[in-house]
PDB file of C-alpha atoms in Angstrom:
ATOM      1  CA  UNK A   1       0.000   0.000   0.000  1.00  0.00           C
ATOM      2  CA  UNK A   2       1.135   3.539  -0.791  1.00  0.00           C
ATOM      3  CA  UNK A   3      -0.021   6.978   0.324  1.00  0.00           C
ATOM      4  CA  UNK A   4       0.461   9.178  -2.742  1.00  0.00           C
ATOM      5  CA  UNK A   5       3.182  11.229  -1.044  1.00  0.00           C
ATOM      6  CA  UNK A   6       6.066  11.254  -3.534  1.00  0.00           C
ATOM      7  CA  UNK A   7       9.489  10.649  -1.993  1.00  0.00           C
ATOM      8  CA  UNK A   8      11.740  11.296  -4.942  1.00  0.00           C
ATOM      9  CA  UNK A   9      11.802  12.368  -8.573  1.00  0.00           C
ATOM     10  CA  UNK A  10      13.803   9.634 -10.248  1.00  0.00           C
ATOM     11  CA  UNK A  11      15.215   9.547 -13.765  1.00  0.00           C
ATOM     12  CA  UNK A  12      14.563   6.762 -16.259  1.00  0.00           C
ATOM     13  CA  UNK A  13      18.006   5.774 -17.503  1.00  0.00           C
ATOM     14  CA  UNK A  14      16.846   3.157 -20.006  1.00  0.00           C
ATOM     15  CA  UNK A  15      13.898   1.088 -21.155  1.00  0.00           C
ATOM     16  CA  UNK A  16      14.833  -2.199 -22.794  1.00  0.00           C
ATOM     17  CA  UNK A  17      12.123  -4.146 -24.671  1.00  0.00           C
ATOM     18  CA  UNK A  18      12.008  -7.922 -24.218  1.00  0.00           C
ATOM     19  CA  UNK A  19       9.760 -10.594 -25.782  1.00  0.00           C
ATOM     20  CA  UNK A  20       6.759 -10.013 -23.523  1.00  0.00           C
ATOM     21  CA  UNK A  21       7.763  -7.052 -21.393  1.00  0.00           C
ATOM     22  CA  UNK A  22      10.195  -4.204 -20.945  1.00  0.00           C
ATOM     23  CA  UNK A  23      12.962  -3.655 -18.405  1.00  0.00           C
ATOM     24  CA  UNK A  24      13.166  -0.225 -16.813  1.00  0.00           C
ATOM     25  CA  UNK A  25      16.330   1.073 -15.162  1.00  0.00           C
ATOM     26  CA  UNK A  26      15.755   4.029 -12.887  1.00  0.00           C
ATOM     27  CA  UNK A  27      18.247   6.276 -11.087  1.00  0.00           C
ATOM     28  CA  UNK A  28      16.949   7.182  -7.638  1.00  0.00           C
ATOM     29  CA  UNK A  29      19.440   7.030  -4.745  1.00  0.00           C
ATOM     30  CA  UNK A  30      17.039   8.222  -2.047  1.00  0.00           C
ATOM     31  CA  UNK A  31      14.409   5.458  -2.264  1.00  0.00           C
ATOM     32  CA  UNK A  32      17.140   2.802  -2.423  1.00  0.00           C
ATOM     33  CA  UNK A  33      18.433   3.475   1.082  1.00  0.00           C
ATOM     34  CA  UNK A  34      16.570   0.492   2.598  1.00  0.00           C
ATOM     35  CA  UNK A  35      15.351  -1.453  -0.449  1.00  0.00           C
ATOM     36  CA  UNK A  36      15.975  -5.142  -1.191  1.00  0.00           C
ATOM     37  CA  UNK A  37      15.408  -7.102  -4.381  1.00  0.00           C
ATOM     38  CA  UNK A  38      11.770  -8.178  -4.485  1.00  0.00           C
ATOM     39  CA  UNK A  39      10.497  -5.025  -2.770  1.00  0.00           C
ATOM     40  CA  UNK A  40       7.880  -2.797  -4.340  1.00  0.00           C
ATOM     41  CA  UNK A  41       8.260   0.797  -5.514  1.00  0.00           C
ATOM     42  CA  UNK A  42       5.503   2.844  -7.127  1.00  0.00           C
ATOM     43  CA  UNK A  43       6.575   4.492 -10.400  1.00  0.00           C
ATOM     44  CA  UNK A  44       4.154   7.201 -11.539  1.00  0.00           C
ATOM     45  CA  UNK A  45       1.541   5.390  -9.482  1.00  0.00           C
ATOM     46  CA  UNK A  46       2.289   1.881 -10.816  1.00  0.00           C
ATOM     47  CA  UNK A  47       3.438  -0.712  -8.290  1.00  0.00           C
ATOM     48  CA  UNK A  48       6.596  -2.367  -9.655  1.00  0.00           C
ATOM     49  CA  UNK A  49       8.957  -4.991  -8.218  1.00  0.00           C
ATOM     50  CA  UNK A  50      12.671  -4.341  -7.804  1.00  0.00           C
ATOM     51  CA  UNK A  51      14.551  -7.073  -9.696  1.00  0.00           C
ATOM     52  CA  UNK A  52      18.065  -5.809  -8.986  1.00  0.00           C
ATOM     53  CA  UNK A  53      19.654  -2.673  -7.582  1.00  0.00           C
ATOM     54  CA  UNK A  54      22.825  -0.939  -6.481  1.00  0.00           C
ATOM     55  CA  UNK A  55      23.244   2.265  -4.490  1.00  0.00           C
ATOM     56  CA  UNK A  56      22.112   4.547  -7.303  1.00  0.00           C
ATOM     57  CA  UNK A  57      19.916   2.595  -9.739  1.00  0.00           C
ATOM     58  CA  UNK A  58      17.399  -0.236  -9.840  1.00  0.00           C
ATOM     59  CA  UNK A  59      15.522  -2.241 -12.457  1.00  0.00           C
ATOM     60  CA  UNK A  60      11.961  -3.500 -12.826  1.00  0.00           C
ATOM     61  CA  UNK A  61      10.289  -5.680 -15.440  1.00  0.00           C
ATOM     62  CA  UNK A  62       6.954  -4.433 -16.787  1.00  0.00           C
ATOM     63  CA  UNK A  63       4.668  -6.789 -18.710  1.00  0.00           C
ATOM     64  CA  UNK A  64       3.032  -5.731 -21.968  1.00  0.00           C
ATOM     65  CA  UNK A  65      -0.419  -5.465 -20.376  1.00  0.00           C
ATOM     66  CA  UNK A  66       0.857  -2.909 -17.881  1.00  0.00           C
ATOM     67  CA  UNK A  67       2.726  -0.983 -20.574  1.00  0.00           C
ATOM     68  CA  UNK A  68      -0.525  -0.695 -22.549  1.00  0.00           C
ATOM     69  CA  UNK A  69      -2.777   0.101 -19.590  1.00  0.00           C
ATOM     70  CA  UNK A  70      -0.571   2.837 -18.114  1.00  0.00           C
ATOM     71  CA  UNK A  71       1.686   5.648 -19.276  1.00  0.00           C
ATOM     72  CA  UNK A  72       4.791   3.546 -18.583  1.00  0.00           C
ATOM     73  CA  UNK A  73       4.691   2.417 -22.202  1.00  0.00           C
ATOM     74  CA  UNK A  74       5.261   6.003 -23.373  1.00  0.00           C
ATOM     75  CA  UNK A  75       8.330   6.678 -21.229  1.00  0.00           C
ATOM     76  CA  UNK A  76      11.712   7.333 -22.838  1.00  0.00           C
ATOM     77  CA  UNK A  77      15.223   7.584 -21.421  1.00  0.00           C
ATOM     78  CA  UNK A  78      15.706  10.824 -19.511  1.00  0.00           C
ATOM     79  CA  UNK A  79      12.086  11.134 -18.372  1.00  0.00           C
ATOM     80  CA  UNK A  80      11.503  11.990 -14.715  1.00  0.00           C
ATOM     81  CA  UNK A  81       9.256   9.675 -12.695  1.00  0.00           C
ATOM     82  CA  UNK A  82       7.461   9.900  -9.345  1.00  0.00           C
ATOM     83  CA  UNK A  83       8.705   7.348  -6.828  1.00  0.00           C
ATOM     84  CA  UNK A  84       7.279   6.116  -3.542  1.00  0.00           C
ATOM     85  CA  UNK A  85       8.135   3.164  -1.337  1.00  0.00           C
ATOM     86  CA  UNK A  86       5.276   1.226   0.328  1.00  0.00           C
ATOM     87  CA  UNK A  87       3.902   2.514   3.610  1.00  0.00           C
ATOM     88  CA  UNK A  88       5.410   0.886   6.705  1.00  0.00           C
ATOM     89  CA  UNK A  89       2.957  -0.535   9.251  1.00  0.00           C
ATOM     90  CA  UNK A  90       4.102   2.143  11.724  1.00  0.00           C
ATOM     91  CA  UNK A  91       4.174   4.906   9.108  1.00  0.00           C
ATOM     92  CA  UNK A  92       2.068   8.035   8.776  1.00  0.00           C
ATOM     93  CA  UNK A  93      -0.731   8.004   6.186  1.00  0.00           C
ATOM     94  CA  UNK A  94      -0.081  11.477   4.815  1.00  0.00           C
ATOM     95  CA  UNK A  95      -2.175  11.215   1.638  1.00  0.00           C
ATOM     96  CA  UNK A  96      -4.804   8.498   1.122  1.00  0.00           C
ATOM     97  CA  UNK A  97      -4.810   4.755   0.494  1.00  0.00           C
ATOM     98  CA  UNK A  98      -3.172   4.181  -2.912  1.00  0.00           C
ATOM     99  CA  UNK A  99      -2.769   0.620  -4.178  1.00  0.00           C
ATOM    100  CA  UNK A 100      -0.491   1.266  -7.126  1.00  0.00           C
ATOM    101  CA  UNK A 101      -3.088  -0.309  -9.438  1.00  0.00           C
ATOM    102  CA  UNK A 102      -3.826   2.159 -12.225  1.00  0.00           C
ATOM    103  CA  UNK A 103      -7.486   2.361 -13.290  1.00  0.00           C
ATOM    104  CA  UNK A 104      -6.886   4.192 -16.550  1.00  0.00           C
ATOM    105  CA  UNK A 105      -5.080   6.949 -18.403  1.00  0.00           C
ATOM    106  CA  UNK A 106      -6.258  10.547 -18.207  1.00  0.00           C
ATOM    107  CA  UNK A 107      -5.289  13.541 -20.338  1.00  0.00           C
ATOM    108  CA  UNK A 108      -4.396  17.024 -19.138  1.00  0.00           C
ATOM    109  CA  UNK A 109      -6.678  19.482 -20.948  1.00  0.00           C
ATOM    110  CA  UNK A 110      -5.486  22.694 -19.285  1.00  0.00           C
ATOM    111  CA  UNK A 111      -2.731  23.789 -16.917  1.00  0.00           C
ATOM    112  CA  UNK A 112      -3.247  27.367 -15.752  1.00  0.00           C
ATOM    113  CA  UNK A 113      -0.988  29.240 -13.294  1.00  0.00           C
ATOM    114  CA  UNK A 114      -2.596  30.555 -10.113  1.00  0.00           C
ATOM    115  CA  UNK A 115      -1.410  32.815  -7.299  1.00  0.00           C
ATOM    116  CA  UNK A 116       2.047  32.710  -5.733  1.00  0.00           C
ATOM    117  CA  UNK A 117       3.147  31.542  -2.293  1.00  0.00           C
ATOM    118  CA  UNK A 118       5.364  33.488   0.105  1.00  0.00           C
ATOM    119  CA  UNK A 119       8.448  32.757  -2.005  1.00  0.00           C
ATOM    120  CA  UNK A 120       6.844  33.912  -5.224  1.00  0.00           C
ATOM    121  CA  UNK A 121       6.369  30.410  -6.631  1.00  0.00           C
ATOM    122  CA  UNK A 122       3.167  29.923  -8.581  1.00  0.00           C
ATOM    123  CA  UNK A 123       0.613  27.167  -8.155  1.00  0.00           C
ATOM    124  CA  UNK A 124      -1.587  25.783 -10.915  1.00  0.00           C
ATOM    125  CA  UNK A 125      -5.169  24.817 -11.661  1.00  0.00           C
ATOM    126  CA  UNK A 126      -5.210  21.639 -13.740  1.00  0.00           C
ATOM    127  CA  UNK A 127      -8.089  20.033 -15.599  1.00  0.00           C
ATOM    128  CA  UNK A 128      -7.872  16.351 -16.509  1.00  0.00           C
ATOM    129  CA  UNK A 129     -10.168  14.374 -18.791  1.00  0.00           C
ATOM    130  CA  UNK A 130     -10.784  11.005 -17.131  1.00  0.00           C
ATOM    131  CA  UNK A 131     -11.037   7.662 -18.931  1.00  0.00           C
ATOM    132  CA  UNK A 132     -14.501   6.197 -19.494  1.00  0.00           C
ATOM    133  CA  UNK A 133     -16.145   4.614 -16.459  1.00  0.00           C
ATOM    134  CA  UNK A 134     -13.991   6.369 -13.864  1.00  0.00           C
ATOM    135  CA  UNK A 135     -16.037   9.463 -13.031  1.00  0.00           C
ATOM    136  CA  UNK A 136     -18.591   7.582 -10.941  1.00  0.00           C
ATOM    137  CA  UNK A 137     -15.883   6.979  -8.336  1.00  0.00           C
ATOM    138  CA  UNK A 138     -14.812  10.642  -8.119  1.00  0.00           C
ATOM    139  CA  UNK A 139     -16.409  13.338  -5.964  1.00  0.00           C
ATOM    140  CA  UNK A 140     -15.566  16.954  -5.229  1.00  0.00           C
ATOM    141  CA  UNK A 141     -13.205  17.237  -2.236  1.00  0.00           C
ATOM    142  CA  UNK A 142     -12.508  13.518  -2.526  1.00  0.00           C
ATOM    143  CA  UNK A 143      -9.144  11.890  -3.189  1.00  0.00           C
ATOM    144  CA  UNK A 144      -7.625  10.938  -6.537  1.00  0.00           C
ATOM    145  CA  UNK A 145      -4.150   9.638  -7.393  1.00  0.00           C
ATOM    146  CA  UNK A 146      -2.643  11.255 -10.500  1.00  0.00           C
ATOM    147  CA  UNK A 147       0.707   9.780 -11.566  1.00  0.00           C
ATOM    148  CA  UNK A 148       0.838   8.376  -8.042  1.00  0.00           C
ATOM    149  CA  UNK A 149       0.318  11.774  -6.375  1.00  0.00           C
ATOM    150  CA  UNK A 150      -2.466  11.978  -3.786  1.00  0.00           C
ATOM    151  CA  UNK A 151      -4.617  14.974  -4.722  1.00  0.00           C
ATOM    152  CA  UNK A 152      -7.903  16.531  -3.643  1.00  0.00           C
ATOM    153  CA  UNK A 153     -10.517  17.015  -6.353  1.00  0.00           C
ATOM    154  CA  UNK A 154     -11.755  20.611  -6.512  1.00  0.00           C
ATOM    155  CA  UNK A 155     -14.599  19.956  -8.959  1.00  0.00           C
ATOM    156  CA  UNK A 156     -16.061  17.285 -11.229  1.00  0.00           C
ATOM    157  CA  UNK A 157     -17.685  18.261 -14.536  1.00  0.00           C
ATOM    158  CA  UNK A 158     -18.940  15.338 -16.643  1.00  0.00           C
ATOM    159  CA  UNK A 159     -15.746  13.329 -17.330  1.00  0.00           C
ATOM    160  CA  UNK A 160     -13.329  16.093 -16.335  1.00  0.00           C
ATOM    161  CA  UNK A 161     -11.854  16.893 -12.920  1.00  0.00           C
ATOM    162  CA  UNK A 162     -10.300  20.129 -11.742  1.00  0.00           C
ATOM    163  CA  UNK A 163      -7.415  19.971  -9.279  1.00  0.00           C
ATOM    164  CA  UNK A 164      -5.459  22.760  -7.611  1.00  0.00           C
ATOM    165  CA  UNK A 165      -1.706  22.181  -7.287  1.00  0.00           C
ATOM    166  CA  UNK A 166       0.428  24.036  -4.784  1.00  0.00           C
ATOM    167  CA  UNK A 167       3.986  25.130  -5.744  1.00  0.00           C
ATOM    168  CA  UNK A 168       5.480  22.354  -3.582  1.00  0.00           C
ATOM    169  CA  UNK A 169       3.657  19.655  -5.564  1.00  0.00           C
ATOM    170  CA  UNK A 170       4.694  21.201  -8.868  1.00  0.00           C
ATOM    171  CA  UNK A 171       8.331  21.332  -7.773  1.00  0.00           C
ATOM    172  CA  UNK A 172       8.578  17.831  -6.289  1.00  0.00           C
ATOM    173  CA  UNK A 173       6.546  15.723  -8.743  1.00  0.00           C
ATOM    174  CA  UNK A 174       6.150  15.176 -12.485  1.00  0.00           C
ATOM    175  CA  UNK A 175       2.962  17.263 -12.406  1.00  0.00           C
ATOM    176  CA  UNK A 176       5.170  20.322 -12.734  1.00  0.00           C
ATOM    177  CA  UNK A 177       6.147  19.093 -16.214  1.00  0.00           C
ATOM    178  CA  UNK A 178       2.650  18.217 -17.446  1.00  0.00           C
ATOM    179  CA  UNK A 179       1.031  20.431 -20.083  1.00  0.00           C
ATOM    180  CA  UNK A 180      -2.177  20.156 -22.160  1.00  0.00           C
ATOM    181  CA  UNK A 181      -2.061  16.911 -24.101  1.00  0.00           C
ATOM    182  CA  UNK A 182       0.082  15.099 -21.523  1.00  0.00           C
ATOM    183  CA  UNK A 183      -1.226  11.743 -20.323  1.00  0.00           C
ATOM    184  CA  UNK A 184      -1.302  10.712 -16.665  1.00  0.00           C
ATOM    185  CA  UNK A 185      -2.048   7.558 -14.694  1.00  0.00           C
ATOM    186  CA  UNK A 186      -5.290   7.674 -12.729  1.00  0.00           C
ATOM    187  CA  UNK A 187      -6.198   5.599  -9.684  1.00  0.00           C
ATOM    188  CA  UNK A 188      -9.495   6.261  -7.926  1.00  0.00           C
ATOM    189  CA  UNK A 189     -10.068   5.886  -4.204  1.00  0.00           C
ATOM    190  CA  UNK A 190     -10.496   2.142  -3.588  1.00  0.00           C
ATOM    191  CA  UNK A 191     -13.036   2.896  -0.862  1.00  0.00           C
ATOM    192  CA  UNK A 192     -15.440   4.092  -3.569  1.00  0.00           C
ATOM    193  CA  UNK A 193     -15.100   0.727  -5.325  1.00  0.00           C
ATOM    194  CA  UNK A 194     -15.851  -1.190  -2.133  1.00  0.00           C
ATOM    195  CA  UNK A 195     -18.866   1.025  -1.465  1.00  0.00           C
ATOM    196  CA  UNK A 196     -20.183   0.383  -4.980  1.00  0.00           C
ATOM    197  CA  UNK A 197     -19.703  -3.377  -4.569  1.00  0.00           C
ATOM    198  CA  UNK A 198     -21.437  -3.468  -1.200  1.00  0.00           C
ATOM    199  CA  UNK A 199     -24.328  -1.390  -2.502  1.00  0.00           C
ATOM    200  CA  UNK A 200     -24.785  -3.706  -5.486  1.00  0.00           C
ATOM    201  CA  UNK A 201     -24.733  -6.742  -3.175  1.00  0.00           C
ATOM    202  CA  UNK A 202     -27.339  -5.253  -0.831  1.00  0.00           C
ATOM    203  CA  UNK A 203     -29.631  -4.219  -3.685  1.00  0.00           C
ATOM    204  CA  UNK A 204     -29.345  -7.663  -5.231  1.00  0.00           C
ATOM    205  CA  UNK A 205     -30.194  -9.325  -1.917  1.00  0.00           C
ATOM    206  CA  UNK A 206     -33.226  -7.070  -1.456  1.00  0.00           C
ATOM    207  CA  UNK A 207     -34.432  -7.859  -4.954  1.00  0.00           C
ATOM    208  CA  UNK A 208     -34.124 -11.594  -4.249  1.00  0.00           C
ATOM    209  CA  UNK A 209     -36.150 -11.252  -1.032  1.00  0.00           C
ATOM    210  CA  UNK A 210     -38.940  -9.417  -2.846  1.00  0.00           C
ATOM    211  CA  UNK A 211     -39.432 -12.173  -5.423  1.00  0.00           C
TER     212      UNK A 211
END
């Protein structure tokens, strides 16, 4: 489980295609301080397994299905990526529950600067078109993971969400590089999925009782 609080902006050093997957090598010294082979690290919101590592870089194999279902398939050498290690059992849940299971790919439709903070850095108001079937899980002032970043939804309009980004988020995550036309990984709040499932089960049971 992750929290959507990005620990480090890593750099993709290489992406090597194989027969049924691709091997990513990522430079990220900070998140490797206590990592072992077989551990998980979220890359732009996708939970990947460390296959080998040294003090500066690590590799992960990504199957074709994941490459097609996420933005990982569009990455090229030199791209920056959001990285987060799993939450420890005694850790602080700073964002929200993020599984690292991407629900679909969204597209940034606008990225407008907003007011500045005390240091003169500007925030941004971002609108993202969501993939089909996702909007029903999203509510205003609810949580949404975008490229693995835990964010609060400001507004929902049909299949588009509006999110306000503070300067700190823009500086420390890939969202500072996103512009209209950029694609992003979307993961909805899993609690909404459980609620939908439970509601469907209860309604089905009531319908059976009424027959």
